Amino acid sequence: MHTPITPFALHRWQEGKRPDVRSGWRGTSPEFGEIVLTCPLPRVVPESAVSEARGGLLPVTTFESRGSHVENLRLPTLNRATLRVGDRHVHLARNRIGATLVQRALQLRHAGDTYRLAALDRRGYTLTRTADAEDPGVTVTVRESGRGRGAQLAVRAEGRAEGADLALALVFAGVDRSALTRVGAVKAGVRRVTELWAEASY
């Protein structure tokens, strides 16, 4: 179902007690129903962090990072990541040394469609499904505002979207996207060099 999306917002939520506390974003899309983003899910596998978008007419979508680098992180990262929409694997690729936001954008391929996830800044990003001969494509913009319990995610779309488009866009609100920004890319580069040096020294 491809349909225009009425702008809507997701709000912060948290429930449960440690170590089973759950938190993330929750709200309702007029077209797709109630949506819950859990970021991250309670950890049940060592060296794994998973965020999940589900609800309403959205396919369950998960983003998982694996490796020792996620043990002390709050959210999964773009490194060593696996993205799934339902039972389908989404191919991911990015240019780690790109000089601009567009060059550093994450490229996705799912069910014959290609997407680009690009940072606007530290708190906002866009997911664009590329136009083809049968469809003009869609761009979903997600932007965080506010702090603490008053924080919210504003979601709007240009074009006609389907559930997978919206699910893919929203799950990245539960991912550390800093490597897509200029400052984040520099920090990530320094961190990789430091980690390689430490491994070589060891």
mmCIF file with all atom_site columns, C-alpha atoms in Angstrom:
data_model
loop_
_atom_site.group_PDB
_atom_site.id
_atom_site.type_symbol
_atom_site.label_atom_id
_atom_site.label_alt_id
_atom_site.label_comp_id
_atom_site.label_asym_id
_atom_site.label_entity_id
_atom_site.label_seq_id
_atom_site.pdbx_PDB_ins_code
_atom_site.Cartn_x
_atom_site.Cartn_y
_atom_site.Cartn_z
_atom_site.occupancy
_atom_site.B_iso_or_equiv
_atom_site.pdbx_formal_charge
_atom_site.auth_seq_id
_atom_site.auth_comp_id
_atom_site.auth_asym_id
_atom_site.auth_atom_id
_atom_site.pdbx_PDB_model_num
ATOM 1   C CA . MET A 1 1   ? 0.000  0.000   0.000   1.00 0.00 ? 1   MET A CA 1
ATOM 2   C CA . HIS A 1 2   ? 1.569  3.293   -1.147  1.00 0.00 ? 2   HIS A CA 1
ATOM 3   C CA . THR A 1 3   ? -0.085 6.275   0.505   1.00 0.00 ? 3   THR A CA 1
ATOM 4   C CA . PRO A 1 4   ? 0.631  9.878   1.489   1.00 0.00 ? 4   PRO A CA 1
ATOM 5   C CA . ILE A 1 5   ? 1.648  10.137  5.152   1.00 0.00 ? 5   ILE A CA 1
ATOM 6   C CA . THR A 1 6   ? 0.138  12.737  7.440   1.00 0.00 ? 6   THR A CA 1
ATOM 7   C CA . PRO A 1 7   ? 2.917  14.287  9.595   1.00 0.00 ? 7   PRO A CA 1
ATOM 8   C CA . PHE A 1 8   ? 2.965  12.747  13.078  1.00 0.00 ? 8   PHE A CA 1
ATOM 9   C CA . ALA A 1 9   ? 5.160  12.541  16.170  1.00 0.00 ? 9   ALA A CA 1
ATOM 10  C CA . LEU A 1 10  ? 6.546  9.804   18.391  1.00 0.00 ? 10  LEU A CA 1
ATOM 11  C CA . HIS A 1 11  ? 7.184  10.502  22.081  1.00 0.00 ? 11  HIS A CA 1
ATOM 12  C CA . ARG A 1 12  ? 9.643  9.125   24.614  1.00 0.00 ? 12  ARG A CA 1
ATOM 13  C CA . TRP A 1 13  ? 8.586  6.157   26.744  1.00 0.00 ? 13  TRP A CA 1
ATOM 14  C CA . GLN A 1 14  ? 10.192 3.886   29.319  1.00 0.00 ? 14  GLN A CA 1
ATOM 15  C CA . GLU A 1 15  ? 8.938  0.974   31.397  1.00 0.00 ? 15  GLU A CA 1
ATOM 16  C CA . GLY A 1 16  ? 10.204 -1.900  33.522  1.00 0.00 ? 16  GLY A CA 1
ATOM 17  C CA . LYS A 1 17  ? 13.133 -2.167  35.905  1.00 0.00 ? 17  LYS A CA 1
ATOM 18  C CA . ARG A 1 18  ? 16.769 -3.017  35.368  1.00 0.00 ? 18  ARG A CA 1
ATOM 19  C CA . PRO A 1 19  ? 18.004 -5.218  33.818  1.00 0.00 ? 19  PRO A CA 1
ATOM 20  C CA . ASP A 1 20  ? 14.766 -5.570  31.829  1.00 0.00 ? 20  ASP A CA 1
ATOM 21  C CA . VAL A 1 21  ? 14.014 -1.885  31.329  1.00 0.00 ? 21  VAL A CA 1
ATOM 22  C CA . ARG A 1 22  ? 12.608 -0.996  27.901  1.00 0.00 ? 22  ARG A CA 1
ATOM 23  C CA . SER A 1 23  ? 12.574 2.459   26.355  1.00 0.00 ? 23  SER A CA 1
ATOM 24  C CA . GLY A 1 24  ? 12.251 4.207   23.036  1.00 0.00 ? 24  GLY A CA 1
ATOM 25  C CA . TRP A 1 25  ? 9.619  6.113   21.066  1.00 0.00 ? 25  TRP A CA 1
ATOM 26  C CA . ARG A 1 26  ? 5.869  5.577   20.723  1.00 0.00 ? 26  ARG A CA 1
ATOM 27  C CA . GLY A 1 27  ? 3.077  7.254   18.790  1.00 0.00 ? 27  GLY A CA 1
ATOM 28  C CA . THR A 1 28  ? 0.382  6.881   16.137  1.00 0.00 ? 28  THR A CA 1
ATOM 29  C CA . SER A 1 29  ? 0.434  7.424   12.397  1.00 0.00 ? 29  SER A CA 1
ATOM 30  C CA . PRO A 1 30  ? -3.042 8.158   10.978  1.00 0.00 ? 30  PRO A CA 1
ATOM 31  C CA . GLU A 1 31  ? -2.279 5.881   8.026   1.00 0.00 ? 31  GLU A CA 1
ATOM 32  C CA . PHE A 1 32  ? -0.209 3.097   9.642   1.00 0.00 ? 32  PHE A CA 1
ATOM 33  C CA . GLY A 1 33  ? -1.538 2.937   13.200  1.00 0.00 ? 33  GLY A CA 1
ATOM 34  C CA . GLU A 1 34  ? 0.216  2.725   16.562  1.00 0.00 ? 34  GLU A CA 1
ATOM 35  C CA . ILE A 1 35  ? 4.005  2.475   16.277  1.00 0.00 ? 35  ILE A CA 1
ATOM 36  C CA . VAL A 1 36  ? 6.517  1.420   18.931  1.00 0.00 ? 36  VAL A CA 1
ATOM 37  C CA . LEU A 1 37  ? 10.254 1.836   18.564  1.00 0.00 ? 37  LEU A CA 1
ATOM 38  C CA . THR A 1 38  ? 12.271 0.019   21.238  1.00 0.00 ? 38  THR A CA 1
ATOM 39  C CA . CYS A 1 39  ? 15.900 1.084   21.383  1.00 0.00 ? 39  CYS A CA 1
ATOM 40  C CA . PRO A 1 40  ? 17.565 -1.037  22.327  1.00 0.00 ? 40  PRO A CA 1
ATOM 41  C CA . LEU A 1 41  ? 15.765 -4.265  23.164  1.00 0.00 ? 41  LEU A CA 1
ATOM 42  C CA . PRO A 1 42  ? 16.865 -5.889  26.468  1.00 0.00 ? 42  PRO A CA 1
ATOM 43  C CA . ARG A 1 43  ? 20.168 -7.618  25.779  1.00 0.00 ? 43  ARG A CA 1
ATOM 44  C CA . VAL A 1 44  ? 19.954 -11.397 25.735  1.00 0.00 ? 44  VAL A CA 1
ATOM 45  C CA . VAL A 1 45  ? 23.000 -12.156 23.568  1.00 0.00 ? 45  VAL A CA 1
ATOM 46  C CA . PRO A 1 46  ? 26.524 -11.046 24.556  1.00 0.00 ? 46  PRO A CA 1
ATOM 47  C CA . GLU A 1 47  ? 28.117 -8.400  22.315  1.00 0.00 ? 47  GLU A CA 1
ATOM 48  C CA . SER A 1 48  ? 24.825 -7.635  20.582  1.00 0.00 ? 48  SER A CA 1
ATOM 49  C CA . ALA A 1 49  ? 22.617 -4.529  20.535  1.00 0.00 ? 49  ALA A CA 1
ATOM 50  C CA . VAL A 1 50  ? 19.261 -4.491  18.721  1.00 0.00 ? 50  VAL A CA 1
ATOM 51  C CA . SER A 1 51  ? 16.691 -1.767  18.061  1.00 0.00 ? 51  SER A CA 1
ATOM 52  C CA . GLU A 1 52  ? 13.229 -2.647  16.749  1.00 0.00 ? 52  GLU A CA 1
ATOM 53  C CA . ALA A 1 53  ? 10.337 -0.836  15.047  1.00 0.00 ? 53  ALA A CA 1
ATOM 54  C CA . ARG A 1 54  ? 6.921  -2.504  14.997  1.00 0.00 ? 54  ARG A CA 1
ATOM 55  C CA . GLY A 1 55  ? 3.189  -1.920  15.238  1.00 0.00 ? 55  GLY A CA 1
ATOM 56  C CA . GLY A 1 56  ? 0.167  -1.080  13.135  1.00 0.00 ? 56  GLY A CA 1
ATOM 57  C CA . LEU A 1 57  ? 0.682  -1.839  9.459   1.00 0.00 ? 57  LEU A CA 1
ATOM 58  C CA . LEU A 1 58  ? 4.483  -1.763  9.689   1.00 0.00 ? 58  LEU A CA 1
ATOM 59  C CA . PRO A 1 59  ? 6.565  -4.891  9.101   1.00 0.00 ? 59  PRO A CA 1
ATOM 60  C CA . VAL A 1 60  ? 8.699  -5.728  12.142  1.00 0.00 ? 60  VAL A CA 1
ATOM 61  C CA . THR A 1 61  ? 12.092 -4.162  11.426  1.00 0.00 ? 61  THR A CA 1
ATOM 62  C CA . THR A 1 62  ? 15.278 -4.764  13.419  1.00 0.00 ? 62  THR A CA 1
ATOM 63  C CA . PHE A 1 63  ? 18.744 -3.227  13.347  1.00 0.00 ? 63  PHE A CA 1
ATOM 64  C CA . GLU A 1 64  ? 21.468 -5.215  15.116  1.00 0.00 ? 64  GLU A CA 1
ATOM 65  C CA . SER A 1 65  ? 25.153 -4.525  15.766  1.00 0.00 ? 65  SER A CA 1
ATOM 66  C CA . ARG A 1 66  ? 27.440 -7.319  16.916  1.00 0.00 ? 66  ARG A CA 1
ATOM 67  C CA . GLY A 1 67  ? 30.915 -7.208  18.370  1.00 0.00 ? 67  GLY A CA 1
ATOM 68  C CA . SER A 1 68  ? 32.834 -6.187  21.460  1.00 0.00 ? 68  SER A CA 1
ATOM 69  C CA . HIS A 1 69  ? 32.506 -2.531  20.437  1.00 0.00 ? 69  HIS A CA 1
ATOM 70  C CA . VAL A 1 70  ? 28.792 -2.474  21.415  1.00 0.00 ? 70  VAL A CA 1
ATOM 71  C CA . GLU A 1 71  ? 29.215 -3.739  24.999  1.00 0.00 ? 71  GLU A CA 1
ATOM 72  C CA . ASN A 1 72  ? 29.440 -0.263  26.510  1.00 0.00 ? 72  ASN A CA 1
ATOM 73  C CA . LEU A 1 73  ? 27.235 1.569   23.987  1.00 0.00 ? 73  LEU A CA 1
ATOM 74  C CA . ARG A 1 74  ? 23.600 2.542   24.494  1.00 0.00 ? 74  ARG A CA 1
ATOM 75  C CA . LEU A 1 75  ? 22.533 2.030   20.864  1.00 0.00 ? 75  LEU A CA 1
ATOM 76  C CA . PRO A 1 76  ? 23.615 -0.225  17.996  1.00 0.00 ? 76  PRO A CA 1
ATOM 77  C CA . THR A 1 77  ? 26.052 1.397   15.572  1.00 0.00 ? 77  THR A CA 1
ATOM 78  C CA . LEU A 1 78  ? 26.553 1.278   11.805  1.00 0.00 ? 78  LEU A CA 1
ATOM 79  C CA . ASN A 1 79  ? 29.572 -0.995  12.248  1.00 0.00 ? 79  ASN A CA 1
ATOM 80  C CA . ARG A 1 80  ? 29.067 -4.760  11.879  1.00 0.00 ? 80  ARG A CA 1
ATOM 81  C CA . ALA A 1 81  ? 25.357 -4.212  11.435  1.00 0.00 ? 81  ALA A CA 1
ATOM 82  C CA . THR A 1 82  ? 22.494 -6.382  10.206  1.00 0.00 ? 82  THR A CA 1
ATOM 83  C CA . LEU A 1 83  ? 19.179 -4.844  9.142   1.00 0.00 ? 83  LEU A CA 1
ATOM 84  C CA . ARG A 1 84  ? 16.033 -6.893  8.548   1.00 0.00 ? 84  ARG A CA 1
ATOM 85  C CA . VAL A 1 85  ? 12.527 -6.012  7.420   1.00 0.00 ? 85  VAL A CA 1
ATOM 86  C CA . GLY A 1 86  ? 10.370 -8.972  8.372   1.00 0.00 ? 86  GLY A CA 1
ATOM 87  C CA . ASP A 1 87  ? 12.336 -12.021 7.227   1.00 0.00 ? 87  ASP A CA 1
ATOM 88  C CA . ARG A 1 88  ? 14.212 -10.095 4.536   1.00 0.00 ? 88  ARG A CA 1
ATOM 89  C CA . HIS A 1 89  ? 17.799 -8.986  4.904   1.00 0.00 ? 89  HIS A CA 1
ATOM 90  C CA . VAL A 1 90  ? 18.583 -5.396  3.828   1.00 0.00 ? 90  VAL A CA 1
ATOM 91  C CA . HIS A 1 91  ? 21.952 -4.837  2.158   1.00 0.00 ? 91  HIS A CA 1
ATOM 92  C CA . LEU A 1 92  ? 23.947 -1.923  3.625   1.00 0.00 ? 92  LEU A CA 1
ATOM 93  C CA . ALA A 1 93  ? 26.922 -0.011  2.218   1.00 0.00 ? 93  ALA A CA 1
ATOM 94  C CA . ARG A 1 94  ? 28.607 3.313   2.961   1.00 0.00 ? 94  ARG A CA 1
ATOM 95  C CA . ASN A 1 95  ? 31.667 5.351   2.081   1.00 0.00 ? 95  ASN A CA 1
ATOM 96  C CA . ARG A 1 96  ? 33.534 5.800   5.351   1.00 0.00 ? 96  ARG A CA 1
ATOM 97  C CA . ILE A 1 97  ? 35.877 8.442   3.903   1.00 0.00 ? 97  ILE A CA 1
ATOM 98  C CA . GLY A 1 98  ? 33.266 10.548  2.089   1.00 0.00 ? 98  GLY A CA 1
ATOM 99  C CA . ALA A 1 99  ? 33.890 14.288  2.432   1.00 0.00 ? 99  ALA A CA 1
ATOM 100 C CA . THR A 1 100 ? 30.239 15.440  2.385   1.00 0.00 ? 100 THR A CA 1
ATOM 101 C CA . LEU A 1 101 ? 27.004 14.356  4.037   1.00 0.00 ? 101 LEU A CA 1
ATOM 102 C CA . VAL A 1 102 ? 25.774 12.965  0.719   1.00 0.00 ? 102 VAL A CA 1
ATOM 103 C CA . GLN A 1 103 ? 28.989 10.998  0.156   1.00 0.00 ? 103 GLN A CA 1
ATOM 104 C CA . ARG A 1 104 ? 28.832 9.527   3.657   1.00 0.00 ? 104 ARG A CA 1
ATOM 105 C CA . ALA A 1 105 ? 25.163 8.548   3.343   1.00 0.00 ? 105 ALA A CA 1
ATOM 106 C CA . LEU A 1 106 ? 24.220 4.947   4.016   1.00 0.00 ? 106 LEU A CA 1
ATOM 107 C CA . GLN A 1 107 ? 23.049 3.049   0.934   1.00 0.00 ? 107 GLN A CA 1
ATOM 108 C CA . LEU A 1 108 ? 20.346 0.392   1.385   1.00 0.00 ? 108 LEU A CA 1
ATOM 109 C CA . ARG A 1 109 ? 18.807 -2.183  -0.929  1.00 0.00 ? 109 ARG A CA 1
ATOM 110 C CA . HIS A 1 110 ? 15.555 -3.942  -0.021  1.00 0.00 ? 110 HIS A CA 1
ATOM 111 C CA . ALA A 1 111 ? 13.028 -5.908  -2.099  1.00 0.00 ? 111 ALA A CA 1
ATOM 112 C CA . GLY A 1 112 ? 14.303 -4.450  -5.368  1.00 0.00 ? 112 GLY A CA 1
ATOM 113 C CA . ASP A 1 113 ? 14.271 -0.853  -4.074  1.00 0.00 ? 113 ASP A CA 1
ATOM 114 C CA . THR A 1 114 ? 17.289 1.307   -3.313  1.00 0.00 ? 114 THR A CA 1
ATOM 115 C CA . TYR A 1 115 ? 17.410 3.827   -0.460  1.00 0.00 ? 115 TYR A CA 1
ATOM 116 C CA . ARG A 1 116 ? 19.753 6.493   0.868   1.00 0.00 ? 116 ARG A CA 1
ATOM 117 C CA . LEU A 1 117 ? 19.940 7.435   4.551   1.00 0.00 ? 117 LEU A CA 1
ATOM 118 C CA . ALA A 1 118 ? 21.581 10.846  4.970   1.00 0.00 ? 118 ALA A CA 1
ATOM 119 C CA . ALA A 1 119 ? 22.201 12.948  8.071   1.00 0.00 ? 119 ALA A CA 1
ATOM 120 C CA . LEU A 1 120 ? 20.805 16.468  8.195   1.00 0.00 ? 120 LEU A CA 1
ATOM 121 C CA . ASP A 1 121 ? 22.676 17.119  11.439  1.00 0.00 ? 121 ASP A CA 1
ATOM 122 C CA . ARG A 1 122 ? 23.144 15.352  14.787  1.00 0.00 ? 122 ARG A CA 1
ATOM 123 C CA . ARG A 1 123 ? 19.390 15.183  15.500  1.00 0.00 ? 123 ARG A CA 1
ATOM 124 C CA . GLY A 1 124 ? 17.810 14.777  12.072  1.00 0.00 ? 124 GLY A CA 1
ATOM 125 C CA . TYR A 1 125 ? 18.048 12.608  8.971   1.00 0.00 ? 125 TYR A CA 1
ATOM 126 C CA . THR A 1 126 ? 16.242 11.613  5.793   1.00 0.00 ? 126 THR A CA 1
ATOM 127 C CA . LEU A 1 127 ? 15.554 8.239   4.197   1.00 0.00 ? 127 LEU A CA 1
ATOM 128 C CA . THR A 1 128 ? 14.940 8.450   0.450   1.00 0.00 ? 128 THR A CA 1
ATOM 129 C CA . ARG A 1 129 ? 13.637 5.628   -1.731  1.00 0.00 ? 129 ARG A CA 1
ATOM 130 C CA . THR A 1 130 ? 15.002 6.187   -5.217  1.00 0.00 ? 130 THR A CA 1
ATOM 131 C CA . ALA A 1 131 ? 12.486 6.842   -7.973  1.00 0.00 ? 131 ALA A CA 1
ATOM 132 C CA . ASP A 1 132 ? 12.156 4.295   -10.777 1.00 0.00 ? 132 ASP A CA 1
ATOM 133 C CA . ALA A 1 133 ? 10.046 3.791   -13.900 1.00 0.00 ? 133 ALA A CA 1
ATOM 134 C CA . GLU A 1 134 ? 7.023  2.688   -11.843 1.00 0.00 ? 134 GLU A CA 1
ATOM 135 C CA . ASP A 1 135 ? 7.203  4.961   -8.789  1.00 0.00 ? 135 ASP A CA 1
ATOM 136 C CA . PRO A 1 136 ? 8.398  8.534   -8.130  1.00 0.00 ? 136 PRO A CA 1
ATOM 137 C CA . GLY A 1 137 ? 9.986  7.528   -4.827  1.00 0.00 ? 137 GLY A CA 1
ATOM 138 C CA . VAL A 1 138 ? 9.549  8.993   -1.350  1.00 0.00 ? 138 VAL A CA 1
ATOM 139 C CA . THR A 1 139 ? 11.594 10.884  1.233   1.00 0.00 ? 139 THR A CA 1
ATOM 140 C CA . VAL A 1 140 ? 10.882 10.441  4.943   1.00 0.00 ? 140 VAL A CA 1
ATOM 141 C CA . THR A 1 141 ? 12.353 13.057  7.282   1.00 0.00 ? 141 THR A CA 1
ATOM 142 C CA . VAL A 1 142 ? 12.786 12.311  10.975  1.00 0.00 ? 142 VAL A CA 1
ATOM 143 C CA . ARG A 1 143 ? 13.898 14.977  13.460  1.00 0.00 ? 143 ARG A CA 1
ATOM 144 C CA . GLU A 1 144 ? 14.311 14.806  17.222  1.00 0.00 ? 144 GLU A CA 1
ATOM 145 C CA . SER A 1 145 ? 13.484 17.790  19.408  1.00 0.00 ? 145 SER A CA 1
ATOM 146 C CA . GLY A 1 146 ? 13.176 18.476  23.116  1.00 0.00 ? 146 GLY A CA 1
ATOM 147 C CA . ARG A 1 147 ? 14.856 16.778  26.052  1.00 0.00 ? 147 ARG A CA 1
ATOM 148 C CA . GLY A 1 148 ? 14.021 14.063  28.561  1.00 0.00 ? 148 GLY A CA 1
ATOM 149 C CA . ARG A 1 149 ? 10.378 13.095  28.825  1.00 0.00 ? 149 ARG A CA 1
ATOM 150 C CA . GLY A 1 150 ? 9.418  16.032  26.611  1.00 0.00 ? 150 GLY A CA 1
ATOM 151 C CA . ALA A 1 151 ? 11.475 14.774  23.675  1.00 0.00 ? 151 ALA A CA 1
ATOM 152 C CA . GLN A 1 152 ? 9.725  13.808  20.469  1.00 0.00 ? 152 GLN A CA 1
ATOM 153 C CA . LEU A 1 153 ? 10.422 12.607  16.939  1.00 0.00 ? 153 LEU A CA 1
ATOM 154 C CA . ALA A 1 154 ? 8.694  14.582  14.203  1.00 0.00 ? 154 ALA A CA 1
ATOM 155 C CA . VAL A 1 155 ? 8.039  12.438  11.123  1.00 0.00 ? 155 VAL A CA 1
ATOM 156 C CA . ARG A 1 156 ? 6.952  13.694  7.709   1.00 0.00 ? 156 ARG A CA 1
ATOM 157 C CA . ALA A 1 157 ? 7.101  12.320  4.184   1.00 0.00 ? 157 ALA A CA 1
ATOM 158 C CA . GLU A 1 158 ? 7.220  13.713  0.685   1.00 0.00 ? 158 GLU A CA 1
ATOM 159 C CA . GLY A 1 159 ? 5.624  11.280  -1.744  1.00 0.00 ? 159 GLY A CA 1
ATOM 160 C CA . ARG A 1 160 ? 3.617  8.091   -1.266  1.00 0.00 ? 160 ARG A CA 1
ATOM 161 C CA . ALA A 1 161 ? 5.100  5.620   1.224   1.00 0.00 ? 161 ALA A CA 1
ATOM 162 C CA . GLU A 1 162 ? 4.504  2.006   2.157   1.00 0.00 ? 162 GLU A CA 1
ATOM 163 C CA . GLY A 1 163 ? 5.027  0.291   5.482   1.00 0.00 ? 163 GLY A CA 1
ATOM 164 C CA . ALA A 1 164 ? 8.584  -0.808  4.742   1.00 0.00 ? 164 ALA A CA 1
ATOM 165 C CA . ASP A 1 165 ? 9.604  2.767   3.874   1.00 0.00 ? 165 ASP A CA 1
ATOM 166 C CA . LEU A 1 166 ? 8.335  4.093   7.184   1.00 0.00 ? 166 LEU A CA 1
ATOM 167 C CA . ALA A 1 167 ? 9.710  1.185   9.230   1.00 0.00 ? 167 ALA A CA 1
ATOM 168 C CA . LEU A 1 168 ? 13.168 1.594   7.696   1.00 0.00 ? 168 LEU A CA 1
ATOM 169 C CA . ALA A 1 169 ? 13.132 5.316   8.376   1.00 0.00 ? 169 ALA A CA 1
ATOM 170 C CA . LEU A 1 170 ? 12.007 4.953   11.991  1.00 0.00 ? 170 LEU A CA 1
ATOM 171 C CA . VAL A 1 171 ? 14.330 2.145   13.076  1.00 0.00 ? 171 VAL A CA 1
ATOM 172 C CA . PHE A 1 172 ? 17.304 4.469   12.498  1.00 0.00 ? 172 PHE A CA 1
ATOM 173 C CA . ALA A 1 173 ? 16.042 6.701   15.303  1.00 0.00 ? 173 ALA A CA 1
ATOM 174 C CA . GLY A 1 174 ? 17.255 3.836   17.499  1.00 0.00 ? 174 GLY A CA 1
ATOM 175 C CA . VAL A 1 175 ? 20.729 3.689   15.903  1.00 0.00 ? 175 VAL A CA 1
ATOM 176 C CA . ASP A 1 176 ? 23.906 5.654   16.582  1.00 0.00 ? 176 ASP A CA 1
ATOM 177 C CA . ARG A 1 177 ? 24.107 7.551   13.274  1.00 0.00 ? 177 ARG A CA 1
ATOM 178 C CA . SER A 1 178 ? 26.967 9.847   14.289  1.00 0.00 ? 178 SER A CA 1
ATOM 179 C CA . ALA A 1 179 ? 29.349 8.393   11.676  1.00 0.00 ? 179 ALA A CA 1
ATOM 180 C CA . LEU A 1 180 ? 27.149 9.966   8.977   1.00 0.00 ? 180 LEU A CA 1
ATOM 181 C CA . THR A 1 181 ? 27.897 13.496  10.250  1.00 0.00 ? 181 THR A CA 1
ATOM 182 C CA . ARG A 1 182 ? 31.122 15.451  9.734   1.00 0.00 ? 182 ARG A CA 1
ATOM 183 C CA . VAL A 1 183 ? 32.141 15.562  13.391  1.00 0.00 ? 183 VAL A CA 1
ATOM 184 C CA . GLY A 1 184 ? 31.057 11.979  14.000  1.00 0.00 ? 184 GLY A CA 1
ATOM 185 C CA . ALA A 1 185 ? 33.040 10.721  11.013  1.00 0.00 ? 185 ALA A CA 1
ATOM 186 C CA . VAL A 1 186 ? 36.220 12.341  12.338  1.00 0.00 ? 186 VAL A CA 1
ATOM 187 C CA . LYS A 1 187 ? 35.679 10.869  15.804  1.00 0.00 ? 187 LYS A CA 1
ATOM 188 C CA . ALA A 1 188 ? 34.932 7.443   14.334  1.00 0.00 ? 188 ALA A CA 1
ATOM 189 C CA . GLY A 1 189 ? 38.121 7.594   12.256  1.00 0.00 ? 189 GLY A CA 1
ATOM 190 C CA . VAL A 1 190 ? 40.232 8.477   15.282  1.00 0.00 ? 190 VAL A CA 1
ATOM 191 C CA . ARG A 1 191 ? 38.580 5.711   17.302  1.00 0.00 ? 191 ARG A CA 1
ATOM 192 C CA . ARG A 1 192 ? 39.271 3.102   14.593  1.00 0.00 ? 192 ARG A CA 1
ATOM 193 C CA . VAL A 1 193 ? 42.936 4.097   14.393  1.00 0.00 ? 193 VAL A CA 1
ATOM 194 C CA . THR A 1 194 ? 43.234 3.909   18.193  1.00 0.00 ? 194 THR A CA 1
ATOM 195 C CA . GLU A 1 195 ? 41.587 0.487   18.293  1.00 0.00 ? 195 GLU A CA 1
ATOM 196 C CA . LEU A 1 196 ? 43.844 -0.862  15.516  1.00 0.00 ? 196 LEU A CA 1
ATOM 197 C CA . TRP A 1 197 ? 46.909 0.497   17.289  1.00 0.00 ? 197 TRP A CA 1
ATOM 198 C CA . ALA A 1 198 ? 45.824 -1.108  20.556  1.00 0.00 ? 198 ALA A CA 1
ATOM 199 C CA . GLU A 1 199 ? 45.229 -4.470  18.861  1.00 0.00 ? 199 GLU A CA 1
ATOM 200 C CA . ALA A 1 200 ? 48.609 -4.326  17.099  1.00 0.00 ? 200 ALA A CA 1
ATOM 201 C CA . SER A 1 201 ? 50.378 -3.436  20.354  1.00 0.00 ? 201 SER A CA 1
ATOM 202 C CA . TYR A 1 202 ? 48.682 -6.271  22.182  1.00 0.00 ? 202 TYR A CA 1
#
